[in-house]
Amino acid sequence: AGSAIRPATAVHVEVAFYVDPTGTVTASYVLSSDGDPAFAEVALKAVNQWRYRPLQKADCPPLGFWVRLPIVFRHLRGQPGD
């Protein structure tokens, strides 16, 4: 008997976050998620740890900016846990 082949699965989470003029994420939230809420929590935890080089234009102080980012969590066939 052959083993059943499961398709790869994915969870999509889209987050938005604000990077202040020092390069620190100071606000973040989930725009959408199509899976277990734990994936959204992990996505937010990750982006809140990221640091950026401040965005700076000539003759201006560093600027803050918003980012909108889709994150895809994939479980690939043949990986540990299958």
PDB file of C-alpha atoms in Angstrom:
ATOM      1  CA  ALA A   1       0.000   0.000   0.000  1.00  0.00           C
ATOM      2  CA  GLY A   2       1.316   3.443  -0.911  1.00  0.00           C
ATOM      3  CA  SER A   3       1.390   6.361   1.440  1.00  0.00           C
ATOM      4  CA  ALA A   4      -0.973   9.234   0.873  1.00  0.00           C
ATOM      5  CA  ILE A   5       0.687  12.383  -0.439  1.00  0.00           C
ATOM      6  CA  ARG A   6      -0.513  15.522   1.276  1.00  0.00           C
ATOM      7  CA  PRO A   7      -0.302  18.820  -0.554  1.00  0.00           C
ATOM      8  CA  ALA A   8       1.886  21.583   0.803  1.00  0.00           C
ATOM      9  CA  THR A   9      -0.095  23.835   3.120  1.00  0.00           C
ATOM     10  CA  ALA A  10       0.306  27.540   3.734  1.00  0.00           C
ATOM     11  CA  VAL A  11      -1.044  30.163   6.107  1.00  0.00           C
ATOM     12  CA  HIS A  12      -1.085  33.771   4.914  1.00  0.00           C
ATOM     13  CA  VAL A  13      -0.752  36.637   7.390  1.00  0.00           C
ATOM     14  CA  GLU A  14      -0.542  40.278   6.387  1.00  0.00           C
ATOM     15  CA  VAL A  15       0.825  42.752   8.913  1.00  0.00           C
ATOM     16  CA  ALA A  16       1.324  46.498   9.008  1.00  0.00           C
ATOM     17  CA  PHE A  17       3.900  48.184  11.195  1.00  0.00           C
ATOM     18  CA  TYR A  18       5.426  51.589  11.809  1.00  0.00           C
ATOM     19  CA  VAL A  19       9.186  52.100  11.921  1.00  0.00           C
ATOM     20  CA  ASP A  20      10.083  55.247  13.858  1.00  0.00           C
ATOM     21  CA  PRO A  21      12.949  57.600  12.913  1.00  0.00           C
ATOM     22  CA  THR A  22      15.409  55.567  15.025  1.00  0.00           C
ATOM     23  CA  GLY A  23      14.640  52.377  13.061  1.00  0.00           C
ATOM     24  CA  THR A  24      12.561  50.736  15.808  1.00  0.00           C
ATOM     25  CA  VAL A  25       9.137  49.164  15.182  1.00  0.00           C
ATOM     26  CA  THR A  26       6.794  51.051  17.500  1.00  0.00           C
ATOM     27  CA  ALA A  27       3.364  49.891  16.304  1.00  0.00           C
ATOM     28  CA  SER A  28       2.172  46.748  14.560  1.00  0.00           C
ATOM     29  CA  TYR A  29      -1.075  44.974  13.808  1.00  0.00           C
ATOM     30  CA  VAL A  30      -2.518  42.150  11.726  1.00  0.00           C
ATOM     31  CA  LEU A  31      -4.405  43.207   8.610  1.00  0.00           C
ATOM     32  CA  SER A  32      -5.530  39.686   7.707  1.00  0.00           C
ATOM     33  CA  SER A  33      -4.863  36.042   8.511  1.00  0.00           C
ATOM     34  CA  ASP A  34      -6.342  32.864   7.080  1.00  0.00           C
ATOM     35  CA  GLY A  35      -5.088  30.386   9.670  1.00  0.00           C
ATOM     36  CA  ASP A  36      -4.671  29.621  13.336  1.00  0.00           C
ATOM     37  CA  PRO A  37      -4.291  32.833  15.394  1.00  0.00           C
ATOM     38  CA  ALA A  38      -0.909  31.553  16.604  1.00  0.00           C
ATOM     39  CA  PHE A  39       0.554  32.369  13.173  1.00  0.00           C
ATOM     40  CA  ALA A  40      -0.545  36.004  13.478  1.00  0.00           C
ATOM     41  CA  GLU A  41       1.003  36.178  16.955  1.00  0.00           C
ATOM     42  CA  VAL A  42       4.322  34.806  15.669  1.00  0.00           C
ATOM     43  CA  ALA A  43       4.306  37.245  12.733  1.00  0.00           C
ATOM     44  CA  LEU A  44       3.775  40.231  15.054  1.00  0.00           C
ATOM     45  CA  LYS A  45       6.413  39.008  17.478  1.00  0.00           C
ATOM     46  CA  ALA A  46       8.910  38.756  14.626  1.00  0.00           C
ATOM     47  CA  VAL A  47       8.296  42.196  13.094  1.00  0.00           C
ATOM     48  CA  ASN A  48       8.386  43.834  16.529  1.00  0.00           C
ATOM     49  CA  GLN A  49      11.967  42.581  16.928  1.00  0.00           C
ATOM     50  CA  TRP A  50      13.216  43.886  13.585  1.00  0.00           C
ATOM     51  CA  ARG A  51      15.421  46.971  13.376  1.00  0.00           C
ATOM     52  CA  TYR A  52      15.914  49.234  10.384  1.00  0.00           C
ATOM     53  CA  ARG A  53      18.437  51.795   9.292  1.00  0.00           C
ATOM     54  CA  PRO A  54      16.664  55.156   9.621  1.00  0.00           C
ATOM     55  CA  LEU A  55      15.260  56.542   6.379  1.00  0.00           C
ATOM     56  CA  GLN A  56      16.963  59.862   5.785  1.00  0.00           C
ATOM     57  CA  LYS A  57      16.839  62.362   2.952  1.00  0.00           C
ATOM     58  CA  ALA A  58      19.411  65.067   2.337  1.00  0.00           C
ATOM     59  CA  ASP A  59      19.002  68.067   4.637  1.00  0.00           C
ATOM     60  CA  CYS A  60      16.138  66.380   6.556  1.00  0.00           C
ATOM     61  CA  PRO A  61      16.031  64.608   9.889  1.00  0.00           C
ATOM     62  CA  PRO A  62      15.456  60.808   9.812  1.00  0.00           C
ATOM     63  CA  LEU A  63      11.882  59.870   8.896  1.00  0.00           C
ATOM     64  CA  GLY A  64       9.538  57.178  10.168  1.00  0.00           C
ATOM     65  CA  PHE A  65       7.539  55.034   7.759  1.00  0.00           C
ATOM     66  CA  TRP A  66       4.759  52.423   7.543  1.00  0.00           C
ATOM     67  CA  VAL A  67       5.300  48.953   6.082  1.00  0.00           C
ATOM     68  CA  ARG A  68       2.633  46.561   4.834  1.00  0.00           C
ATOM     69  CA  LEU A  69       4.028  43.031   4.614  1.00  0.00           C
ATOM     70  CA  PRO A  70       2.535  39.696   3.561  1.00  0.00           C
ATOM     71  CA  ILE A  71       4.056  36.703   5.366  1.00  0.00           C
ATOM     72  CA  VAL A  72       3.505  33.128   4.226  1.00  0.00           C
ATOM     73  CA  PHE A  73       4.063  30.193   6.570  1.00  0.00           C
ATOM     74  CA  ARG A  74       4.507  26.998   4.547  1.00  0.00           C
ATOM     75  CA  HIS A  75       4.577  23.384   5.586  1.00  0.00           C
ATOM     76  CA  LEU A  76       6.314  21.533   2.788  1.00  0.00           C
ATOM     77  CA  ARG A  77       5.776  17.860   2.059  1.00  0.00           C
ATOM     78  CA  GLY A  78       8.528  15.563   3.167  1.00  0.00           C
ATOM     79  CA  GLN A  79       9.629  17.790   6.048  1.00  0.00           C
ATOM     80  CA  PRO A  80       9.993  16.591   9.636  1.00  0.00           C
ATOM     81  CA  GLY A  81       6.583  16.247  11.234  1.00  0.00           C
ATOM     82  CA  ASP A  82       4.969  14.647   8.203  1.00  0.00           C
TER      83      ASP A  82
END
